[in-house]
């Protein structure tokens, strides 16, 4: 039985325990997408979580969907993220920057170039999104041309290089939650007729090409990917119908010797074990809404190498210490999950003094 508090060698470093911070968008970047000083403070405060997976970060102008999310493709972005990486490292943590291209889950008002969003196919996500003028429906996206798909893959690789230049320990490709990579995987969002659509192999091709391009750019040991089989967000309704694709994808990703596969898990544990087996490398597991008394259960049962926690980590900078001594937890303040700019509900969660 593996103990949650035992160290784990992952890629090129050793983590002090088997918890991690799940990626969480906080919408507090500067207007040009540069993370500010508060971001460095926020991540630095949480460094005892060991592996910190950053908020979704766009690899290009097209990749942005929400207001005030950070980017990692300009010199200013690199400088901002360097402050974050330095703060995390100074407190003994590791930082993977999550590369999030939102695809069709975008509104032109929220992007630097104000263009129509791009996606595998011209099919709307069917949702509303917060903009400076309130909630607006996301428009029908434009289908990427095949050469634009290749350019988008190159954008991921470029962003990955810039993340490493900023001092990140690696990147996590966001292949979950209805964003661009997931849109390519899902038959209801991908109705392409080129090599990126149609068969299961073709729909998995974009994810695999992105993973390969990123691994070639920065090394497979610094490359990770997050998937969410069956998660119905952003207009995707794959349910269990895409299970064979995920089995295939996990097996192909497994051949790349990546740092880890991160699963946002809502399906059966039997399916999770199939995916873990097919991938064969380190598995990070996020079980949404995991109760406190279940923390460590998947590591103990051998279903995961690392358990990633989201909102508990958001609200408790000293979560590891609190769990170890059985202290009460702060409640996350949802009103400030994404609120622009300020420290409130961001860097002002109190820590306990166990001394
Ligand atoms: C405020 C907030 C922002 C989130 N942003 C992201 C994101 O940028 N990328 C991502 O993959 N998941 C994102 N998630 C999902 C979390 O990573 C996680 O899957 C979810 O919160 C469930 O885990 P939990 O119950 O431990 O919080 C977000 C969740 C929250 C609460």
Short mmCIF file of C-alpha atoms and ligand atoms in Angstrom, two decimals:
data_model
loop_
_atom_site.label_atom_id
_atom_site.label_comp_id
_atom_site.label_asym_id
_atom_site.label_seq_id
_atom_site.Cartn_x
_atom_site.Cartn_y
_atom_site.Cartn_z
CA UNK A 1 0.00 0.00 0.00
CA UNK A 2 1.56 3.29 -1.09
CA UNK A 3 1.57 6.08 1.46
CA UNK A 4 0.37 9.47 0.23
CA UNK A 5 3.21 11.12 2.13
CA UNK A 6 5.97 9.02 0.58
CA UNK A 7 8.25 10.71 -1.99
CA UNK A 8 7.90 10.06 -5.70
CA UNK A 9 10.49 10.36 -8.42
CA UNK A 10 8.75 11.98 -11.37
CA UNK A 11 10.66 12.70 -14.55
CA UNK A 12 13.80 14.57 -13.54
CA UNK A 13 12.93 15.41 -9.94
CA UNK A 14 11.62 13.93 -6.72
CA UNK A 15 8.36 15.13 -5.23
CA UNK A 16 8.05 15.14 -1.42
CA UNK A 17 4.62 13.45 -1.45
CA UNK A 18 1.85 12.35 -3.83
CA UNK A 19 -0.48 15.33 -3.76
CA UNK A 20 -0.56 18.00 -6.47
CA UNK A 21 -2.45 21.19 -7.17
CA UNK A 22 -4.91 20.80 -10.05
CA UNK A 23 -4.96 23.48 -12.77
CA UNK A 24 -7.30 26.37 -11.98
CA UNK A 25 -8.08 29.43 -14.08
CA UNK A 26 -8.08 32.57 -11.94
CA UNK A 27 -8.54 35.30 -14.58
CA UNK A 28 -6.17 37.81 -13.04
CA UNK A 29 -3.55 38.25 -15.77
CA UNK A 30 -2.62 41.72 -17.07
CA UNK A 31 -4.44 42.90 -20.22
CA UNK A 32 -1.61 41.54 -22.41
CA UNK A 33 -1.82 38.10 -20.76
CA UNK A 34 1.20 38.51 -18.49
CA UNK A 35 0.83 37.00 -15.02
CA UNK A 36 1.33 39.71 -12.39
CA UNK A 37 3.10 39.81 -9.03
CA UNK A 38 0.07 38.40 -7.22
CA UNK A 39 0.30 35.26 -9.36
CA UNK A 40 3.86 34.69 -8.13
CA UNK A 41 2.65 35.16 -4.56
CA UNK A 42 -0.36 32.84 -5.06
CA UNK A 43 1.64 29.96 -6.52
CA UNK A 44 4.56 30.51 -4.13
CA UNK A 45 2.17 30.28 -1.16
CA UNK A 46 1.07 26.85 -2.38
CA UNK A 47 4.52 25.38 -3.12
CA UNK A 48 4.27 22.79 -0.33
CA UNK A 49 1.76 21.00 -2.57
CA UNK A 50 4.84 19.79 -4.45
CA UNK A 51 3.68 19.69 -8.06
CA UNK A 52 1.70 22.79 -9.02
CA UNK A 53 -0.14 22.61 -12.32
CA UNK A 54 -0.87 26.16 -13.41
CA UNK A 55 -4.09 27.69 -14.60
CA UNK A 56 -4.90 27.14 -18.28
CA UNK A 57 -2.52 29.33 -20.30
CA UNK A 58 -3.03 30.13 -23.98
CA UNK A 59 -0.29 29.20 -26.47
CA UNK A 60 -1.45 31.85 -29.00
CA UNK A 61 -3.95 34.68 -29.52
CA UNK A 62 -6.42 32.16 -30.96
CA UNK A 63 -6.07 30.02 -27.86
CA UNK A 64 -7.69 32.54 -25.50
CA UNK A 65 -11.34 32.24 -24.55
CA UNK A 66 -11.90 33.77 -21.15
CA UNK A 67 -11.12 37.24 -19.88
CA UNK A 68 -7.72 37.85 -18.28
CA UNK A 69 -6.24 34.38 -18.71
CA UNK A 70 -2.45 34.32 -19.07
CA UNK A 71 -0.47 33.47 -22.19
CA UNK A 72 2.96 31.93 -22.68
CA UNK A 73 4.13 33.04 -26.09
CA UNK A 74 5.52 36.61 -25.82
CA UNK A 75 8.64 37.94 -24.07
CA UNK A 76 6.43 39.70 -21.52
CA UNK A 77 4.62 36.42 -20.75
CA UNK A 78 7.96 34.67 -20.25
CA UNK A 79 9.13 37.39 -17.85
CA UNK A 80 5.88 37.16 -15.85
CA UNK A 81 5.98 33.38 -15.64
CA UNK A 82 9.67 33.52 -14.63
CA UNK A 83 8.62 35.38 -11.48
CA UNK A 84 6.04 32.66 -10.80
CA UNK A 85 8.52 29.82 -11.39
CA UNK A 86 11.12 31.54 -9.19
CA UNK A 87 8.61 31.96 -6.36
CA UNK A 88 7.55 28.31 -6.57
CA UNK A 89 11.13 27.06 -6.70
CA UNK A 90 12.21 29.33 -3.83
CA UNK A 91 9.68 27.52 -1.64
CA UNK A 92 10.63 24.04 -2.90
CA UNK A 93 7.78 23.40 -5.36
CA UNK A 94 7.67 22.37 -9.02
CA UNK A 95 5.66 24.13 -11.73
CA UNK A 96 4.04 22.67 -14.83
CA UNK A 97 2.32 25.32 -16.97
CA UNK A 98 -0.95 24.08 -18.43
CA UNK A 99 -1.22 24.89 -22.15
CA UNK A 100 -4.88 25.58 -22.83
CA UNK A 101 -6.19 26.35 -26.30
CA UNK A 102 -9.93 26.83 -25.83
CA UNK A 103 -10.93 26.37 -29.48
CA UNK A 104 -14.65 27.13 -29.86
CA UNK A 105 -15.12 27.98 -26.16
CA UNK A 106 -14.23 31.59 -26.80
CA UNK A 107 -15.75 34.98 -27.45
CA UNK A 108 -14.06 37.52 -29.78
CA UNK A 109 -14.51 40.26 -27.14
CA UNK A 110 -12.15 38.33 -24.84
CA UNK A 111 -9.27 37.79 -27.28
CA UNK A 112 -6.46 40.16 -28.30
CA UNK A 113 -7.37 40.04 -32.00
CA UNK A 114 -11.19 39.89 -31.62
CA UNK A 115 -11.46 37.26 -34.38
CA UNK A 116 -14.01 34.48 -34.78
CA UNK A 117 -12.96 31.47 -32.65
CA UNK A 118 -11.43 28.44 -34.37
CA UNK A 119 -12.30 24.78 -33.89
CA UNK A 120 -12.17 21.40 -35.65
CA UNK A 121 -15.60 22.07 -37.19
CA UNK A 122 -18.03 24.98 -37.47
CA UNK A 123 -20.20 23.76 -34.60
CA UNK A 124 -21.00 26.07 -31.69
CA UNK A 125 -20.41 25.01 -28.09
CA UNK A 126 -23.90 26.25 -27.26
CA UNK A 127 -22.97 28.11 -24.09
CA UNK A 128 -22.76 31.66 -22.77
CA UNK A 129 -19.52 33.24 -21.65
CA UNK A 130 -18.62 36.16 -19.39
CA UNK A 131 -17.33 39.22 -21.28
CA UNK A 132 -16.76 42.88 -20.39
CA UNK A 133 -20.37 43.51 -21.46
CA UNK A 134 -21.86 40.64 -19.51
CA UNK A 135 -22.82 37.08 -20.48
CA UNK A 136 -22.89 36.51 -24.25
CA UNK A 137 -23.43 33.38 -26.34
CA UNK A 138 -20.21 32.00 -27.82
CA UNK A 139 -20.39 32.25 -31.62
CA UNK A 140 -20.19 29.50 -34.19
CA UNK A 141 -16.44 28.90 -34.71
CA UNK A 142 -14.57 28.71 -37.99
CA UNK A 143 -13.21 25.26 -38.94
CA UNK A 144 -9.41 25.24 -39.07
CA UNK A 145 -7.88 24.47 -42.47
CA UNK A 146 -5.52 21.48 -42.38
CA UNK A 147 -2.43 23.72 -42.63
CA UNK A 148 -3.82 25.83 -39.78
CA UNK A 149 -4.13 22.67 -37.68
CA UNK A 150 -0.42 22.12 -38.28
CA UNK A 151 0.30 25.74 -37.32
CA UNK A 152 -1.71 25.28 -34.12
CA UNK A 153 0.41 22.23 -33.26
CA UNK A 154 3.51 24.37 -33.86
CA UNK A 155 2.03 27.06 -31.57
CA UNK A 156 1.81 24.49 -28.74
CA UNK A 157 5.46 23.55 -29.29
CA UNK A 158 6.49 27.21 -29.33
CA UNK A 159 4.59 27.91 -26.11
CA UNK A 160 6.19 24.86 -24.49
CA UNK A 161 9.66 26.17 -25.36
CA UNK A 162 8.76 29.53 -23.89
CA UNK A 163 7.46 27.88 -20.71
CA UNK A 164 10.79 26.15 -20.20
CA UNK A 165 12.58 29.43 -20.96
CA UNK A 166 10.50 30.95 -18.15
CA UNK A 167 11.82 28.32 -15.75
CA UNK A 168 8.82 25.97 -15.64
CA UNK A 169 9.63 22.34 -14.89
CA UNK A 170 7.32 21.20 -17.67
CA UNK A 171 4.02 21.74 -19.41
CA UNK A 172 0.68 19.97 -19.24
CA UNK A 173 -1.29 19.94 -22.51
CA UNK A 174 -4.95 20.61 -21.72
CA UNK A 175 -6.76 17.81 -23.52
CA UNK A 176 -9.78 17.87 -21.19
CA UNK A 177 -13.00 19.76 -20.39
CA UNK A 178 -14.27 20.50 -23.88
CA UNK A 179 -11.36 22.67 -25.05
CA UNK A 180 -9.61 22.41 -28.43
CA UNK A 181 -7.85 19.05 -27.98
CA UNK A 182 -11.02 17.51 -26.54
CA UNK A 183 -13.03 19.04 -29.42
CA UNK A 184 -10.86 17.08 -31.85
CA UNK A 185 -11.39 13.85 -29.86
CA UNK A 186 -15.19 14.12 -29.69
CA UNK A 187 -17.28 13.05 -32.68
CA UNK A 188 -20.00 15.60 -31.93
CA UNK A 189 -17.52 18.50 -32.15
CA UNK A 190 -15.25 17.07 -34.86
CA UNK A 191 -16.86 16.37 -38.20
CA UNK A 192 -13.74 16.90 -40.30
CA UNK A 193 -13.06 14.90 -43.41
CA UNK A 194 -9.25 15.30 -43.45
CA UNK A 195 -6.69 13.23 -41.49
CA UNK A 196 -7.84 14.91 -38.24
CA UNK A 197 -11.45 13.72 -38.40
CA UNK A 198 -13.61 10.69 -38.98
CA UNK A 199 -12.07 7.50 -37.58
CA UNK A 200 -11.02 7.10 -33.96
CA UNK A 201 -7.36 7.18 -35.06
CA UNK A 202 -7.93 10.39 -36.98
CA UNK A 203 -9.75 12.12 -34.11
CA UNK A 204 -6.92 11.16 -31.73
CA UNK A 205 -4.29 12.44 -34.18
CA UNK A 206 -4.37 16.09 -33.09
CA UNK A 207 -3.76 15.21 -29.41
CA UNK A 208 -0.95 12.86 -30.39
CA UNK A 209 0.63 15.34 -32.81
CA UNK A 210 0.53 18.06 -30.16
CA UNK A 211 2.06 15.74 -27.55
CA UNK A 212 4.79 14.63 -29.97
CA UNK A 213 5.58 18.19 -31.08
CA UNK A 214 5.79 19.40 -27.48
CA UNK A 215 7.90 16.41 -26.42
CA UNK A 216 10.24 17.01 -29.37
CA UNK A 217 10.52 20.68 -28.41
CA UNK A 218 11.23 20.35 -24.67
CA UNK A 219 11.71 16.64 -23.96
CA UNK A 220 9.12 13.99 -23.09
CA UNK A 221 10.10 14.09 -19.41
CA UNK A 222 8.85 17.70 -19.30
CA UNK A 223 5.65 16.95 -21.24
CA UNK A 224 2.33 15.88 -19.71
CA UNK A 225 -1.28 15.81 -20.85
CA UNK A 226 -4.67 16.04 -19.15
CA UNK A 227 -7.70 14.12 -20.43
CA UNK A 228 -11.28 13.92 -19.17
CA UNK A 229 -12.99 10.89 -20.72
CA UNK A 230 -16.75 11.35 -20.67
CA UNK A 231 -16.77 14.78 -19.03
CA UNK A 232 -19.68 16.67 -20.59
CA UNK A 233 -18.45 20.26 -20.69
CA UNK A 234 -18.46 22.85 -23.47
CA UNK A 235 -21.17 21.11 -25.47
CA UNK A 236 -19.39 17.76 -25.68
CA UNK A 237 -21.51 14.72 -24.91
CA UNK A 238 -19.28 11.71 -25.54
CA UNK A 239 -20.44 9.74 -22.49
CA UNK A 240 -19.02 6.24 -22.82
CA UNK A 241 -19.12 6.28 -26.61
CA UNK A 242 -15.52 7.45 -26.93
CA UNK A 243 -13.96 4.85 -24.61
CA UNK A 244 -12.14 3.04 -27.42
CA UNK A 245 -10.57 6.29 -28.55
CA UNK A 246 -9.28 6.93 -25.01
CA UNK A 247 -7.85 3.40 -24.81
CA UNK A 248 -6.05 3.98 -28.12
CA UNK A 249 -4.90 7.45 -27.10
CA UNK A 250 -3.56 6.29 -23.73
CA UNK A 251 -1.62 3.46 -25.39
CA UNK A 252 -0.10 5.77 -28.01
CA UNK A 253 0.76 8.42 -25.40
CA UNK A 254 2.33 5.64 -23.35
CA UNK A 255 4.90 5.08 -26.11
CA UNK A 256 6.18 8.65 -25.70
CA UNK A 257 7.58 8.33 -22.14
CA UNK A 258 5.81 11.47 -20.97
CA UNK A 259 6.16 12.90 -17.46
CA UNK A 260 2.60 11.90 -16.59
CA UNK A 261 -0.96 11.44 -17.79
CA UNK A 262 -3.50 13.45 -15.80
CA UNK A 263 -7.04 12.07 -15.73
CA UNK A 264 -10.02 14.12 -14.61
CA UNK A 265 -12.00 11.08 -13.60
CA UNK A 266 -15.78 10.72 -13.72
CA UNK A 267 -16.06 7.23 -15.27
CA UNK A 268 -15.83 3.83 -13.60
CA UNK A 269 -12.73 2.76 -11.71
CA UNK A 270 -12.49 -0.26 -14.00
CA UNK A 271 -12.15 2.09 -16.98
CA UNK A 272 -9.60 4.20 -15.11
CA UNK A 273 -7.52 1.09 -14.48
CA UNK A 274 -7.67 0.22 -18.18
CA UNK A 275 -6.40 3.68 -19.08
CA UNK A 276 -3.67 3.49 -16.42
CA UNK A 277 -2.56 0.13 -17.76
CA UNK A 278 -2.65 1.26 -21.40
CA UNK A 279 -0.57 4.36 -20.63
CA UNK A 280 1.87 2.57 -18.36
CA UNK A 281 3.57 5.72 -17.01
CA UNK A 282 2.87 7.95 -13.99
CA UNK A 283 -0.80 8.76 -13.53
CA UNK A 284 -2.11 11.93 -11.88
CA UNK A 285 -5.74 11.57 -10.82
CA UNK A 286 -8.27 14.32 -10.17
CA UNK A 287 -11.50 13.01 -8.72
CA UNK A 288 -13.81 16.04 -8.63
CA UNK A 289 -15.29 16.76 -5.22
CA UNK A 290 -13.11 14.19 -3.46
CA UNK A 291 -14.11 14.17 0.23
CA UNK A 292 -11.33 14.81 2.70
CA UNK A 293 -11.48 11.31 4.13
CA UNK A 294 -10.82 9.89 0.66
CA UNK A 295 -7.59 11.80 0.12
CA UNK A 296 -4.86 9.22 -0.37
CA UNK A 297 -7.28 6.38 -1.13
CA UNK A 298 -6.42 6.10 -4.84
CA UNK A 299 -2.69 6.24 -4.21
CA UNK A 300 -3.07 3.60 -1.50
CA UNK A 301 -5.11 1.36 -3.82
CA UNK A 302 -2.55 1.71 -6.61
CA UNK A 303 -5.03 3.47 -8.94
CA UNK A 304 -2.90 6.61 -9.18
CA UNK A 305 0.63 7.83 -8.48
CA UNK A 306 -0.50 11.34 -7.58
CA UNK A 307 -3.84 12.82 -6.50
CA UNK A 308 -4.50 16.35 -7.75
CA UNK A 309 -6.76 18.61 -5.68
CA UNK A 310 -8.40 21.76 -7.02
CA UNK A 311 -10.61 23.95 -4.86
CA UNK A 312 -9.16 22.68 -1.56
CA UNK A 313 -5.72 23.84 -2.74
CA UNK A 314 -7.16 27.12 -3.95
CA UNK A 315 -8.55 27.87 -0.48
CA UNK A 316 -5.73 26.40 1.62
CA UNK A 317 -2.21 27.54 0.81
CA UNK A 318 -0.99 25.25 3.62
CA UNK A 319 -3.22 22.32 2.63
CA UNK A 320 -0.49 19.73 3.14
CA UNK A 321 0.20 20.87 6.69
CA UNK A 322 -3.53 21.00 7.52
CA UNK A 323 -4.09 17.47 6.19
CA UNK A 324 -1.11 16.12 8.08
CA UNK A 325 -2.21 17.50 11.45
CA UNK A 326 -5.96 17.11 10.90
CA UNK A 327 -6.67 20.86 11.04
CA UNK A 328 -9.91 22.33 9.67
CA UNK A 329 -9.90 23.64 6.10
CA UNK A 330 -10.82 27.07 4.72
CA UNK A 331 -13.86 27.02 2.45
CA UNK A 332 -13.27 28.23 -1.12
CA UNK A 333 -14.93 31.56 -1.84
CA UNK A 334 -16.57 31.02 -5.24
CA UNK A 335 -17.43 34.70 -5.67
CA UNK A 336 -13.70 35.36 -6.18
CA UNK A 337 -12.71 32.31 -8.23
CA UNK A 338 -12.33 34.41 -11.38
CA UNK A 339 -12.81 37.97 -10.15
CA UNK A 340 -10.45 40.23 -12.06
CA UNK A 341 -7.42 41.71 -10.46
CA UNK A 342 -7.44 41.56 -6.74
CA UNK A 343 -5.94 39.69 -3.86
CA UNK A 344 -9.33 38.94 -2.34
CA UNK A 345 -10.12 35.24 -2.54
CA UNK A 346 -6.71 34.76 -4.18
CA UNK A 347 -3.71 35.41 -1.98
CA UNK A 348 -5.54 36.27 1.25
CA UNK A 349 -6.63 32.80 2.43
CA UNK A 350 -5.30 32.43 5.97
CA UNK A 351 -2.74 29.83 7.02
CA UNK A 352 -2.77 28.10 10.38
CA UNK A 353 0.05 28.31 12.81
CA UNK A 354 0.77 24.80 13.97
CA UNK A 355 3.62 25.81 16.25
C1 LIG B 1 -11.75 28.11 -10.25
C2 LIG B 1 -11.48 26.88 -11.09
C3 LIG B 1 -10.80 27.02 -12.28
C4 LIG B 1 -10.49 25.88 -13.06
N1 LIG B 1 -9.73 26.02 -14.19
C5 LIG B 1 -9.23 24.93 -14.82
C6 LIG B 1 -8.25 25.06 -15.83
O1 LIG B 1 -7.77 26.16 -16.18
N2 LIG B 1 -7.80 23.92 -16.42
C7 LIG B 1 -8.27 22.68 -16.07
O2 LIG B 1 -7.83 21.67 -16.64
N3 LIG B 1 -9.19 22.53 -15.09
C8 LIG B 1 -9.65 23.61 -14.44
N4 LIG B 1 -10.51 23.46 -13.37
C9 LIG B 1 -10.90 22.11 -12.94
C10 LIG B 1 -10.00 21.62 -11.80
O3 LIG B 1 -8.68 21.37 -12.27
C11 LIG B 1 -10.56 20.34 -11.17
O4 LIG B 1 -10.68 19.36 -12.17
C12 LIG B 1 -11.93 20.57 -10.51
O5 LIG B 1 -11.89 21.71 -9.68
C13 LIG B 1 -12.37 19.36 -9.68
O6 LIG B 1 -11.45 19.07 -8.67
P1 LIG B 1 -11.69 19.52 -7.12
O7 LIG B 1 -13.00 18.94 -6.69
O8 LIG B 1 -10.51 18.98 -6.36
O9 LIG B 1 -11.74 21.03 -7.11
C14 LIG B 1 -10.89 24.59 -12.62
C15 LIG B 1 -11.58 24.47 -11.42
C16 LIG B 1 -11.86 25.59 -10.64
C17 LIG B 1 -12.57 25.42 -9.32
#
